[in-house]
CSV table of C-alpha atoms in Angstrom, one decimal:
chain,number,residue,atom,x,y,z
A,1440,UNK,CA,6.4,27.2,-1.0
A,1441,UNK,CA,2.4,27.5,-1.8
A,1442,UNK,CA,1.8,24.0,-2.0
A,1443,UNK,CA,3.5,22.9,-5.2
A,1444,UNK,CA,6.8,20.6,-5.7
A,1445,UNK,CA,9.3,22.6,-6.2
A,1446,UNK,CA,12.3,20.7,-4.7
A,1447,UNK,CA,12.2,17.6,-6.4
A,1448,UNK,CA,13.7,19.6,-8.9
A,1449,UNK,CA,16.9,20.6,-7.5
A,1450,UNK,CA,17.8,17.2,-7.4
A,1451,UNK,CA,19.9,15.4,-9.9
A,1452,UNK,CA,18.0,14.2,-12.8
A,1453,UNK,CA,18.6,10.3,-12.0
A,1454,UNK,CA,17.0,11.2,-8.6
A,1455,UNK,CA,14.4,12.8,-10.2
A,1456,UNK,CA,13.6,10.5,-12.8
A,1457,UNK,CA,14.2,7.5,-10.1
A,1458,UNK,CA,11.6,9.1,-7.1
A,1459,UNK,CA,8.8,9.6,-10.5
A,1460,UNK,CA,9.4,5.7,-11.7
A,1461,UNK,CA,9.0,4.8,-7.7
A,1462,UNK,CA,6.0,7.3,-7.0
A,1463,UNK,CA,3.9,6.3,-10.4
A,1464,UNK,CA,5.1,2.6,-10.0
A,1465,UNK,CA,3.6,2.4,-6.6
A,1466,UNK,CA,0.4,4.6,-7.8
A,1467,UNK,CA,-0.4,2.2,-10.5
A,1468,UNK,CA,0.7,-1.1,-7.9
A,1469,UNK,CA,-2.3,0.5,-5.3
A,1470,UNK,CA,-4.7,1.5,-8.2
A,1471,UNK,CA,-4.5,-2.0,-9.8
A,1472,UNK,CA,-4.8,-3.8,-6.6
A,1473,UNK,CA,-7.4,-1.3,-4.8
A,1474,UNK,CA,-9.5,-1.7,-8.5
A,1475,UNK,CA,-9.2,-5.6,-8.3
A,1476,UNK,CA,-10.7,-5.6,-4.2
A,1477,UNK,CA,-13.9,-5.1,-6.1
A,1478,UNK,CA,-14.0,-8.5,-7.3
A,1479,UNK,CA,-15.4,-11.5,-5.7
A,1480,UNK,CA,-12.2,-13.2,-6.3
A,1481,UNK,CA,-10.0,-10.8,-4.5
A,1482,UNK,CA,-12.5,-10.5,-1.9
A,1483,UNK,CA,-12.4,-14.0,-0.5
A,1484,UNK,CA,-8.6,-14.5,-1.4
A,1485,UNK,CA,-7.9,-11.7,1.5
A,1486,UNK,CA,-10.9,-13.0,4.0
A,1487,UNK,CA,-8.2,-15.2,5.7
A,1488,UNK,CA,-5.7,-12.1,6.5
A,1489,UNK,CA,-8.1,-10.2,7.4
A,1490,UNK,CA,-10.1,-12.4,9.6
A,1491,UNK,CA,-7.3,-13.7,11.4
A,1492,UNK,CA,-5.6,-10.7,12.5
A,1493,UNK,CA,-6.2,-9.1,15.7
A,1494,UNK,CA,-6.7,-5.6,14.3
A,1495,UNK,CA,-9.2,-6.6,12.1
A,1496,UNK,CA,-11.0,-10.1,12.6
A,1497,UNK,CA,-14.1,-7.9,14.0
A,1498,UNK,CA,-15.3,-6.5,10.6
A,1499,UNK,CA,-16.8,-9.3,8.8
A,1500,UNK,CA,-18.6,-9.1,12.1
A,1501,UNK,CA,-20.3,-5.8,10.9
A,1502,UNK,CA,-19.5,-6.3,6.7
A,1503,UNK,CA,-19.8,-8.4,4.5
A,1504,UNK,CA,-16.6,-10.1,2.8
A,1505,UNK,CA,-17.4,-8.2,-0.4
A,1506,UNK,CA,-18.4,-4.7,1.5
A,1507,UNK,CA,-15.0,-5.4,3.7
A,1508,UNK,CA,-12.7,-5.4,0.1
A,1509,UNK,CA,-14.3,-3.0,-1.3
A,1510,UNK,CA,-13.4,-0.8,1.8
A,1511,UNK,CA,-10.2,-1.5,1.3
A,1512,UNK,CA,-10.1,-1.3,-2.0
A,1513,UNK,CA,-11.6,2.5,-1.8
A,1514,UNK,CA,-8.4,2.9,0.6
A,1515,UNK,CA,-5.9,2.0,-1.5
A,1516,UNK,CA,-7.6,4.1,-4.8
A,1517,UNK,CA,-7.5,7.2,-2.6
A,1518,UNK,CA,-3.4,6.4,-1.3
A,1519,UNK,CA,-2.9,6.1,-5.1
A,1520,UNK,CA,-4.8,9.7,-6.1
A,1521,UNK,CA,-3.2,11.0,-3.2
A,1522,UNK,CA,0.4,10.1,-4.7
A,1523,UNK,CA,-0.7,11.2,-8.1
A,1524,UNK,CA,-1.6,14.2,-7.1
A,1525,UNK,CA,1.1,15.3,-4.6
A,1526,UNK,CA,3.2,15.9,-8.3
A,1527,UNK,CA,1.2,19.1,-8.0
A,1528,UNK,CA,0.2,19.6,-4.7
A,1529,UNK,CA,3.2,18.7,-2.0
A,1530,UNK,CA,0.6,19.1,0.4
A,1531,UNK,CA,-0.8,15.9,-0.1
A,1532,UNK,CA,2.8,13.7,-0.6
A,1533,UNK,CA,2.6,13.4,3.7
A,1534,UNK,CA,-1.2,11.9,3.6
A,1535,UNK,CA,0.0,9.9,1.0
A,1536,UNK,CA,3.0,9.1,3.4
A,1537,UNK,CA,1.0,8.0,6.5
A,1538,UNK,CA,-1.6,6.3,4.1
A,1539,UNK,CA,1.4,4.0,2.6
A,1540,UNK,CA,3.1,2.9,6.0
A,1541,UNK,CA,-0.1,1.8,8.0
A,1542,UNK,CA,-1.6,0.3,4.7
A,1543,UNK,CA,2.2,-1.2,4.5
A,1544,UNK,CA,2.9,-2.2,7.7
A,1545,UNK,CA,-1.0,-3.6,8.2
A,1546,UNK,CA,-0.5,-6.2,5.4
A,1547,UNK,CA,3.1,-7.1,6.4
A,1548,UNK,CA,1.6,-8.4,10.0
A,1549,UNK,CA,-0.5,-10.4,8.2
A,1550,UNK,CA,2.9,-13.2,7.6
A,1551,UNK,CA,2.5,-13.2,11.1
A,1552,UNK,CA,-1.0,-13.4,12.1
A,1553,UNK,CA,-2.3,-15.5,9.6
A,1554,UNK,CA,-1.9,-19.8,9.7
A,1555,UNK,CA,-0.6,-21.5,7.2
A,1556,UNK,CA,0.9,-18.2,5.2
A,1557,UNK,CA,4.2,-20.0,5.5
A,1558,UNK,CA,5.8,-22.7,4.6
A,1559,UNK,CA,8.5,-25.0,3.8
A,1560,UNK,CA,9.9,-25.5,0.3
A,1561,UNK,CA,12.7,-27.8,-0.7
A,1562,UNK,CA,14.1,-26.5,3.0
A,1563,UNK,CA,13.5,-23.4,3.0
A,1564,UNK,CA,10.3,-20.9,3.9
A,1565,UNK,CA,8.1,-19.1,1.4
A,1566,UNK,CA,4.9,-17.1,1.9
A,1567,UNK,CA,3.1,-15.9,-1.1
A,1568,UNK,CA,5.0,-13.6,-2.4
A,1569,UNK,CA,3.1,-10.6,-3.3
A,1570,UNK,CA,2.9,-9.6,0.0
A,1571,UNK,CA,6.4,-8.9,-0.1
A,1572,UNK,CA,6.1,-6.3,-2.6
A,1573,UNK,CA,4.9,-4.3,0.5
A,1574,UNK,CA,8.0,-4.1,2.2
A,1575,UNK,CA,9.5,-1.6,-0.7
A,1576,UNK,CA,6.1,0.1,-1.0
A,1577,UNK,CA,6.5,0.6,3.2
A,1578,UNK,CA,10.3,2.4,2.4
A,1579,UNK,CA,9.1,4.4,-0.2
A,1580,UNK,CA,6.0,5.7,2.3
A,1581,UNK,CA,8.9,6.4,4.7
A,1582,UNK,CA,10.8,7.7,2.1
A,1583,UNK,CA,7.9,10.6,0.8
A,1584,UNK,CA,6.9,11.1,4.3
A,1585,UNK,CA,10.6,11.9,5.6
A,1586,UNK,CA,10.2,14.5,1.9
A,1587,UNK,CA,9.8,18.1,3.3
């Protein structure tokens, strides 16, 4: 097979044109977002996931807030190239695999690790909800990574 995508294409084209919308869509959601952990704002808006997880509370230890996003921000920007290239280069579509689930499944723990993430609503619980955007983005890293 020499590397390339080749088939993707034996698929039906709603498959096709469905796996490109979810593989561009998820690029462009991890560009945006990795881009945007270069600001100060984004920087101390995740200090309190980070910091109060048990994976990761250390590195502001070592970092500073800012030098911690914009690690993860150079993360996310190479997950996203990774999926943007694997079009060409199926090689790539498994790093880009592994990359999305522990990115994924890392900022999912953080509704469990982190105080006050949830709360109560007219009866019923809410988090902020962009973290739950990572729940599809974790399927679809299963998804490429199950690809052969």
């Amino acid at each position: 097979m020499n590397g390339t995508t080749t088939e993707i294409s034996q698929r039906s084209p709603t498959s096709q044109i469905g796996y490109y919308i979810s593989l561009f869509g998820a690029a462009l959601i991890l560009l945006w977002i990795g881009v945007f952990k270069f600001t100060p704002t984004e920087a101390a808006a995740i200090k309190p996931l980070v910091e109060n997880h048990f994976l990761t509370s250390f590195v502001y230890d070592v970092m500073s807030v800012q030098a911690v996003s914009n690690t993860i921000g150079v993360i996310e920007i190479i997950i996203a190239l990774l999926l943007i290239f694997s079009v060409k280069f199926a090689c790539l579509r498994r790093y880009a695999g592994i990359g999305m689930i522990i990115t994924f499944l890392m900022t999912l723990s953080y509704l469990l690790t982190t105080p006050g993430v949830w709360k109560i609503v007219d009866g019923i619980p809410v988090t902020d909800f962009f973290i739950l955007k990572d729940l599809m983005l974790l399927g679809f890293g299963l998804m490429i990574l199950q690809k052969k």
